[in-house]
Amino acid sequence: MKVYITKYALTKGIIETEDVEICHNISENRIRSKKYGCFYGNDWQTTKEGAILRAEQMKEKKIQSLERQLEKLKGLKFSL
């Protein structure tokens, strides 16, 4: 089964692998890879398009977070 791991999409990119098995005894939404470990929920996708969409969502969420952080830093006032 080919899957696309998106957990590290913002740091390492989308990982494409076939070295996985679904952990039926735990959850249909959990996979295990000998090389990459275990992944849950939105950490992996079954299609390339789904992986790209998830990575774009992650990117947008990170941008929004950084923009809020930047605004907070800009608003800091220092005095003695």
PDB file of N, CA and C in Angstrom:
ATOM      1  N   MET A   1       0.845  -1.180   0.000  1.00  0.00           N
ATOM      2  CA  MET A   1       0.000   0.000   0.000  1.00  0.00           C
ATOM      3  C   MET A   1       0.889   1.242   0.000  1.00  0.00           C
ATOM      4  N   LYS A   2       0.669   2.133  -0.924  1.00  0.00           N
ATOM      5  CA  LYS A   2       1.438   3.367  -1.002  1.00  0.00           C
ATOM      6  C   LYS A   2       0.727   4.447  -0.192  1.00  0.00           C
ATOM      7  N   VAL A   3       1.475   5.143   0.654  1.00  0.00           N
ATOM      8  CA  VAL A   3       0.939   6.253   1.436  1.00  0.00           C
ATOM      9  C   VAL A   3       1.895   7.434   1.354  1.00  0.00           C
ATOM     10  N   TYR A   4       1.367   8.582   1.740  1.00  0.00           N
ATOM     11  CA  TYR A   4       2.131   9.822   1.737  1.00  0.00           C
ATOM     12  C   TYR A   4       2.102  10.369   3.164  1.00  0.00           C
ATOM     13  N   ILE A   5       3.256  10.436   3.789  1.00  0.00           N
ATOM     14  CA  ILE A   5       3.363  10.901   5.166  1.00  0.00           C
ATOM     15  C   ILE A   5       3.544  12.413   5.148  1.00  0.00           C
ATOM     16  N   THR A   6       2.630  13.108   5.825  1.00  0.00           N
ATOM     17  CA  THR A   6       2.645  14.571   5.811  1.00  0.00           C
ATOM     18  C   THR A   6       3.029  15.179   7.158  1.00  0.00           C
ATOM     19  N   LYS A   7       3.278  14.367   8.137  1.00  0.00           N
ATOM     20  CA  LYS A   7       3.585  14.875   9.478  1.00  0.00           C
ATOM     21  C   LYS A   7       4.749  15.868   9.445  1.00  0.00           C
ATOM     22  N   TYR A   8       5.751  15.592   8.660  1.00  0.00           N
ATOM     23  CA  TYR A   8       6.944  16.442   8.603  1.00  0.00           C
ATOM     24  C   TYR A   8       7.013  17.263   7.312  1.00  0.00           C
ATOM     25  N   ALA A   9       5.870  17.528   6.707  1.00  0.00           N
ATOM     26  CA  ALA A   9       5.836  18.209   5.410  1.00  0.00           C
ATOM     27  C   ALA A   9       6.523  19.568   5.430  1.00  0.00           C
ATOM     28  N   LEU A  10       6.436  20.286   6.530  1.00  0.00           N
ATOM     29  CA  LEU A  10       7.021  21.628   6.578  1.00  0.00           C
ATOM     30  C   LEU A  10       8.519  21.622   6.841  1.00  0.00           C
ATOM     31  N   THR A  11       9.056  20.501   7.260  1.00  0.00           N
ATOM     32  CA  THR A  11      10.495  20.444   7.535  1.00  0.00           C
ATOM     33  C   THR A  11      11.243  19.508   6.587  1.00  0.00           C
ATOM     34  N   LYS A  12      10.657  18.365   6.289  1.00  0.00           N
ATOM     35  CA  LYS A  12      11.328  17.378   5.447  1.00  0.00           C
ATOM     36  C   LYS A  12      10.619  17.137   4.125  1.00  0.00           C
ATOM     37  N   GLY A  13       9.431  17.711   3.981  1.00  0.00           N
ATOM     38  CA  GLY A  13       8.646  17.482   2.776  1.00  0.00           C
ATOM     39  C   GLY A  13       7.716  16.287   2.957  1.00  0.00           C
ATOM     40  N   ILE A  14       6.965  15.985   1.922  1.00  0.00           N
ATOM     41  CA  ILE A  14       6.049  14.850   1.939  1.00  0.00           C
ATOM     42  C   ILE A  14       6.853  13.587   1.639  1.00  0.00           C
ATOM     43  N   ILE A  15       6.654  12.579   2.467  1.00  0.00           N
ATOM     44  CA  ILE A  15       7.384  11.321   2.292  1.00  0.00           C
ATOM     45  C   ILE A  15       6.469  10.294   1.645  1.00  0.00           C
ATOM     46  N   GLU A  16       6.887   9.751   0.522  1.00  0.00           N
ATOM     47  CA  GLU A  16       6.130   8.703  -0.170  1.00  0.00           C
ATOM     48  C   GLU A  16       6.758   7.356   0.163  1.00  0.00           C
ATOM     49  N   THR A  17       5.940   6.424   0.627  1.00  0.00           N
ATOM     50  CA  THR A  17       6.478   5.116   0.995  1.00  0.00           C
ATOM     51  C   THR A  17       5.428   4.025   0.796  1.00  0.00           C
ATOM     52  N   GLU A  18       5.916   2.829   0.578  1.00  0.00           N
ATOM     53  CA  GLU A  18       5.040   1.656   0.498  1.00  0.00           C
ATOM     54  C   GLU A  18       5.321   0.702   1.659  1.00  0.00           C
ATOM     55  N   ASP A  19       6.262   1.078   2.485  1.00  0.00           N
ATOM     56  CA  ASP A  19       6.697   0.255   3.624  1.00  0.00           C
ATOM     57  C   ASP A  19       5.787   0.505   4.829  1.00  0.00           C
ATOM     58  N   VAL A  20       4.482   0.214   4.699  1.00  0.00           N
ATOM     59  CA  VAL A  20       3.552   0.471   5.798  1.00  0.00           C
ATOM     60  C   VAL A  20       2.560  -0.673   5.963  1.00  0.00           C
ATOM     61  N   GLU A  21       2.013  -0.727   7.145  1.00  0.00           N
ATOM     62  CA  GLU A  21       0.900  -1.629   7.388  1.00  0.00           C
ATOM     63  C   GLU A  21      -0.091  -0.898   8.280  1.00  0.00           C
ATOM     64  N   ILE A  22      -1.373  -1.126   8.043  1.00  0.00           N
ATOM     65  CA  ILE A  22      -2.411  -0.518   8.864  1.00  0.00           C
ATOM     66  C   ILE A  22      -2.525  -1.330  10.143  1.00  0.00           C
ATOM     67  N   CYS A  23      -2.596  -0.653  11.256  1.00  0.00           N
ATOM     68  CA  CYS A  23      -2.691  -1.312  12.558  1.00  0.00           C
ATOM     69  C   CYS A  23      -4.160  -1.576  12.879  1.00  0.00           C
ATOM     70  N   HIS A  24      -4.734  -2.609  12.260  1.00  0.00           N
ATOM     71  CA  HIS A  24      -6.153  -2.928  12.425  1.00  0.00           C
ATOM     72  C   HIS A  24      -6.531  -3.180  13.875  1.00  0.00           C
ATOM     73  N   ASN A  25      -5.639  -3.763  14.637  1.00  0.00           N
ATOM     74  CA  ASN A  25      -5.959  -4.085  16.027  1.00  0.00           C
ATOM     75  C   ASN A  25      -6.052  -2.846  16.914  1.00  0.00           C
ATOM     76  N   ILE A  26      -5.506  -1.717  16.454  1.00  0.00           N
ATOM     77  CA  ILE A  26      -5.550  -0.479  17.234  1.00  0.00           C
ATOM     78  C   ILE A  26      -6.543   0.502  16.625  1.00  0.00           C
ATOM     79  N   SER A  27      -6.369   0.813  15.331  1.00  0.00           N
ATOM     80  CA  SER A  27      -7.234   1.769  14.655  1.00  0.00           C
ATOM     81  C   SER A  27      -7.014   1.674  13.152  1.00  0.00           C
ATOM     82  N   GLU A  28      -8.067   1.881  12.396  1.00  0.00           N
ATOM     83  CA  GLU A  28      -7.959   1.915  10.931  1.00  0.00           C
ATOM     84  C   GLU A  28      -7.221   3.169  10.472  1.00  0.00           C
ATOM     85  N   ASN A  29      -7.085   4.129  11.380  1.00  0.00           N
ATOM     86  CA  ASN A  29      -6.483   5.409  11.043  1.00  0.00           C
ATOM     87  C   ASN A  29      -5.026   5.497  11.498  1.00  0.00           C
ATOM     88  N   ARG A  30      -4.422   4.364  11.814  1.00  0.00           N
ATOM     89  CA  ARG A  30      -3.031   4.320  12.273  1.00  0.00           C
ATOM     90  C   ARG A  30      -2.233   3.397  11.363  1.00  0.00           C
ATOM     91  N   ILE A  31      -1.058   3.863  10.966  1.00  0.00           N
ATOM     92  CA  ILE A  31      -0.166   3.036  10.157  1.00  0.00           C
ATOM     93  C   ILE A  31       1.175   2.922  10.854  1.00  0.00           C
ATOM     94  N   ARG A  32       1.914   1.899  10.455  1.00  0.00           N
ATOM     95  CA  ARG A  32       3.257   1.700  10.993  1.00  0.00           C
ATOM     96  C   ARG A  32       4.194   1.412   9.833  1.00  0.00           C
ATOM     97  N   SER A  33       5.330   2.081   9.868  1.00  0.00           N
ATOM     98  CA  SER A  33       6.377   1.883   8.875  1.00  0.00           C
ATOM     99  C   SER A  33       7.639   1.464   9.608  1.00  0.00           C
ATOM    100  N   LYS A  34       8.327   0.457   9.094  1.00  0.00           N
ATOM    101  CA  LYS A  34       9.579   0.037   9.727  1.00  0.00           C
ATOM    102  C   LYS A  34      10.613   1.157   9.672  1.00  0.00           C
ATOM    103  N   LYS A  35      10.601   1.904   8.597  1.00  0.00           N
ATOM    104  CA  LYS A  35      11.597   2.956   8.401  1.00  0.00           C
ATOM    105  C   LYS A  35      11.238   4.272   9.099  1.00  0.00           C
ATOM    106  N   TYR A  36       9.929   4.639   9.104  1.00  0.00           N
ATOM    107  CA  TYR A  36       9.534   5.962   9.589  1.00  0.00           C
ATOM    108  C   TYR A  36       8.768   5.967  10.907  1.00  0.00           C
ATOM    109  N   GLY A  37       8.299   4.832  11.381  1.00  0.00           N
ATOM    110  CA  GLY A  37       7.578   4.783  12.651  1.00  0.00           C
ATOM    111  C   GLY A  37       6.072   4.742  12.471  1.00  0.00           C
ATOM    112  N   CYS A  38       5.344   5.184  13.519  1.00  0.00           N
ATOM    113  CA  CYS A  38       3.878   5.145  13.525  1.00  0.00           C
ATOM    114  C   CYS A  38       3.300   6.529  13.248  1.00  0.00           C
ATOM    115  N   PHE A  39       2.166   6.524  12.560  1.00  0.00           N
ATOM    116  CA  PHE A  39       1.493   7.778  12.221  1.00  0.00           C
ATOM    117  C   PHE A  39      -0.004   7.614  12.407  1.00  0.00           C
ATOM    118  N   TYR A  40      -0.665   8.700  12.839  1.00  0.00           N
ATOM    119  CA  TYR A  40      -2.086   8.685  13.128  1.00  0.00           C
ATOM    120  C   TYR A  40      -2.808   9.756  12.313  1.00  0.00           C
ATOM    121  N   GLY A  41      -4.091   9.579  12.125  1.00  0.00           N
ATOM    122  CA  GLY A  41      -4.979  10.612  11.591  1.00  0.00           C
ATOM    123  C   GLY A  41      -4.475  11.347  10.377  1.00  0.00           C
ATOM    124  N   ASN A  42      -4.325  12.663  10.513  1.00  0.00           N
ATOM    125  CA  ASN A  42      -3.913  13.524   9.396  1.00  0.00           C
ATOM    126  C   ASN A  42      -2.419  13.487   9.114  1.00  0.00           C
ATOM    127  N   ASP A  43      -1.678  12.654   9.814  1.00  0.00           N
ATOM    128  CA  ASP A  43      -0.233  12.567   9.599  1.00  0.00           C
ATOM    129  C   ASP A  43       0.114  11.830   8.311  1.00  0.00           C
ATOM    130  N   TRP A  44      -0.878  11.170   7.703  1.00  0.00           N
ATOM    131  CA  TRP A  44      -0.628  10.422   6.470  1.00  0.00           C
ATOM    132  C   TRP A  44      -1.862  10.457   5.584  1.00  0.00           C
ATOM    133  N   GLN A  45      -1.633  10.309   4.289  1.00  0.00           N
ATOM    134  CA  GLN A  45      -2.710  10.354   3.301  1.00  0.00           C
ATOM    135  C   GLN A  45      -2.532   9.183   2.335  1.00  0.00           C
ATOM    136  N   THR A  46      -3.623   8.797   1.690  1.00  0.00           N
ATOM    137  CA  THR A  46      -3.552   7.687   0.735  1.00  0.00           C
ATOM    138  C   THR A  46      -3.359   8.149  -0.701  1.00  0.00           C
ATOM    139  N   THR A  47      -3.532   9.456  -0.957  1.00  0.00           N
ATOM    140  CA  THR A  47      -3.347   9.975  -2.315  1.00  0.00           C
ATOM    141  C   THR A  47      -2.361  11.138  -2.314  1.00  0.00           C
ATOM    142  N   LYS A  48      -1.710  11.319  -3.439  1.00  0.00           N
ATOM    143  CA  LYS A  48      -0.766  12.421  -3.592  1.00  0.00           C
ATOM    144  C   LYS A  48      -1.489  13.763  -3.462  1.00  0.00           C
ATOM    145  N   GLU A  49      -2.676  13.840  -4.061  1.00  0.00           N
ATOM    146  CA  GLU A  49      -3.457  15.075  -4.017  1.00  0.00           C
ATOM    147  C   GLU A  49      -3.856  15.409  -2.581  1.00  0.00           C
ATOM    148  N   GLY A  50      -4.263  14.384  -1.833  1.00  0.00           N
ATOM    149  CA  GLY A  50      -4.624  14.581  -0.430  1.00  0.00           C
ATOM    150  C   GLY A  50      -3.437  15.046   0.395  1.00  0.00           C
ATOM    151  N   ALA A  51      -2.274  14.506   0.091  1.00  0.00           N
ATOM    152  CA  ALA A  51      -1.055  14.893   0.812  1.00  0.00           C
ATOM    153  C   ALA A  51      -0.693  16.344   0.519  1.00  0.00           C
ATOM    154  N   ILE A  52      -0.814  16.729  -0.731  1.00  0.00           N
ATOM    155  CA  ILE A  52      -0.503  18.115  -1.106  1.00  0.00           C
ATOM    156  C   ILE A  52      -1.483  19.071  -0.444  1.00  0.00           C
ATOM    157  N   LEU A  53      -2.764  18.718  -0.445  1.00  0.00           N
ATOM    158  CA  LEU A  53      -3.780  19.547   0.196  1.00  0.00           C
ATOM    159  C   LEU A  53      -3.494  19.695   1.688  1.00  0.00           C
ATOM    160  N   ARG A  54      -3.165  18.611   2.348  1.00  0.00           N
ATOM    161  CA  ARG A  54      -2.848  18.646   3.783  1.00  0.00           C
ATOM    162  C   ARG A  54      -1.607  19.499   4.051  1.00  0.00           C
ATOM    163  N   ALA A  55      -0.588  19.356   3.222  1.00  0.00           N
ATOM    164  CA  ALA A  55       0.635  20.153   3.383  1.00  0.00           C
ATOM    165  C   ALA A  55       0.337  21.641   3.204  1.00  0.00           C
ATOM    166  N   GLU A  56      -0.512  21.979   2.244  1.00  0.00           N
ATOM    167  CA  GLU A  56      -0.908  23.382   2.041  1.00  0.00           C
ATOM    168  C   GLU A  56      -1.652  23.918   3.256  1.00  0.00           C
ATOM    169  N   GLN A  57      -2.523  23.106   3.835  1.00  0.00           N
ATOM    170  CA  GLN A  57      -3.246  23.516   5.051  1.00  0.00           C
ATOM    171  C   GLN A  57      -2.271  23.750   6.198  1.00  0.00           C
ATOM    172  N   MET A  58      -1.312  22.852   6.335  1.00  0.00           N
ATOM    173  CA  MET A  58      -0.309  22.991   7.387  1.00  0.00           C
ATOM    174  C   MET A  58       0.508  24.265   7.189  1.00  0.00           C
ATOM    175  N   LYS A  59       0.870  24.541   5.948  1.00  0.00           N
ATOM    176  CA  LYS A  59       1.654  25.732   5.624  1.00  0.00           C
ATOM    177  C   LYS A  59       0.873  26.994   5.975  1.00  0.00           C
ATOM    178  N   GLU A  60      -0.397  27.041   5.600  1.00  0.00           N
ATOM    179  CA  GLU A  60      -1.219  28.216   5.877  1.00  0.00           C
ATOM    180  C   GLU A  60      -1.387  28.430   7.383  1.00  0.00           C
ATOM    181  N   LYS A  61      -1.594  27.359   8.109  1.00  0.00           N
ATOM    182  CA  LYS A  61      -1.734  27.460   9.562  1.00  0.00           C
ATOM    183  C   LYS A  61      -0.445  27.983  10.194  1.00  0.00           C
ATOM    184  N   LYS A  62       0.701  27.524   9.710  1.00  0.00           N
ATOM    185  CA  LYS A  62       1.997  27.972  10.231  1.00  0.00           C
ATOM    186  C   LYS A  62       2.229  29.446   9.908  1.00  0.00           C
ATOM    187  N   ILE A  63       1.871  29.864   8.713  1.00  0.00           N
ATOM    188  CA  ILE A  63       2.011  31.277   8.319  1.00  0.00           C
ATOM    189  C   ILE A  63       1.173  32.151   9.234  1.00  0.00           C
ATOM    190  N   GLN A  64      -0.071  31.754   9.489  1.00  0.00           N
ATOM    191  CA  GLN A  64      -0.943  32.528  10.371  1.00  0.00           C
ATOM    192  C   GLN A  64      -0.358  32.616  11.777  1.00  0.00           C
ATOM    193  N   SER A  65       0.187  31.521  12.261  1.00  0.00           N
ATOM    194  CA  SER A  65       0.801  31.500  13.583  1.00  0.00           C
ATOM    195  C   SER A  65       1.999  32.447  13.643  1.00  0.00           C
ATOM    196  N   LEU A  66       2.821  32.419  12.616  1.00  0.00           N
ATOM    197  CA  LEU A  66       3.999  33.285  12.591  1.00  0.00           C
ATOM    198  C   LEU A  66       3.611  34.754  12.462  1.00  0.00           C
ATOM    199  N   GLU A  67       2.552  35.038  11.717  1.00  0.00           N
ATOM    200  CA  GLU A  67       2.082  36.421  11.594  1.00  0.00           C
ATOM    201  C   GLU A  67       1.591  36.945  12.944  1.00  0.00           C
ATOM    202  N   ARG A  68       0.869  36.109  13.702  1.00  0.00           N
ATOM    203  CA  ARG A  68       0.426  36.516  15.043  1.00  0.00           C
ATOM    204  C   ARG A  68       1.631  36.750  15.952  1.00  0.00           C
ATOM    205  N   GLN A  69       2.610  35.879  15.839  1.00  0.00           N
ATOM    206  CA  GLN A  69       3.825  36.006  16.647  1.00  0.00           C
ATOM    207  C   GLN A  69       4.570  37.292  16.296  1.00  0.00           C
ATOM    208  N   LEU A  70       4.646  37.607  15.024  1.00  0.00           N
ATOM    209  CA  LEU A  70       5.322  38.820  14.563  1.00  0.00           C
ATOM    210  C   LEU A  70       4.603  40.070  15.073  1.00  0.00           C
ATOM    211  N   GLU A  71       3.277  40.082  15.011  1.00  0.00           N
ATOM    212  CA  GLU A  71       2.512  41.219  15.511  1.00  0.00           C
ATOM    213  C   GLU A  71       2.725  41.402  17.015  1.00  0.00           C
ATOM    214  N   LYS A  72       2.795  40.315  17.737  1.00  0.00           N
ATOM    215  CA  LYS A  72       3.044  40.390  19.172  1.00  0.00           C
ATOM    216  C   LYS A  72       4.420  40.996  19.446  1.00  0.00           C
ATOM    217  N   LEU A  73       5.423  40.562  18.674  1.00  0.00           N
ATOM    218  CA  LEU A  73       6.774  41.101  18.837  1.00  0.00           C
ATOM    219  C   LEU A  73       6.833  42.582  18.479  1.00  0.00           C
ATOM    220  N   LYS A  74       6.133  42.976  17.433  1.00  0.00           N
ATOM    221  CA  LYS A  74       6.120  44.386  17.024  1.00  0.00           C
ATOM    222  C   LYS A  74       5.482  45.264  18.093  1.00  0.00           C
ATOM    223  N   GLY A  75       4.559  44.702  18.846  1.00  0.00           N
ATOM    224  CA  GLY A  75       3.861  45.472  19.872  1.00  0.00           C
ATOM    225  C   GLY A  75       4.588  45.571  21.205  1.00  0.00           C
ATOM    226  N   LEU A  76       5.696  44.881  21.334  1.00  0.00           N
ATOM    227  CA  LEU A  76       6.446  44.954  22.601  1.00  0.00           C
ATOM    228  C   LEU A  76       7.033  46.312  22.822  1.00  0.00           C
ATOM    229  N   LYS A  77       6.928  46.802  24.064  1.00  0.00           N
ATOM    230  CA  LYS A  77       7.520  48.087  24.454  1.00  0.00           C
ATOM    231  C   LYS A  77       8.457  47.812  25.617  1.00  0.00           C
ATOM    232  N   PHE A  78       9.649  48.357  25.539  1.00  0.00           N
ATOM    233  CA  PHE A  78      10.644  48.164  26.581  1.00  0.00           C
ATOM    234  C   PHE A  78      10.918  49.472  27.291  1.00  0.00           C
ATOM    235  N   SER A  79      11.056  49.395  28.600  1.00  0.00           N
ATOM    236  CA  SER A  79      11.420  50.597  29.375  1.00  0.00           C
ATOM    237  C   SER A  79      12.158  50.156  30.637  1.00  0.00           C
ATOM    238  N   LEU A  80      12.865  51.078  31.209  1.00  0.00           N
ATOM    239  CA  LEU A  80      13.604  50.829  32.458  1.00  0.00           C
ATOM    240  C   LEU A  80      13.002  51.629  33.570  1.00  0.00           C
TER     241      LEU A  80
END
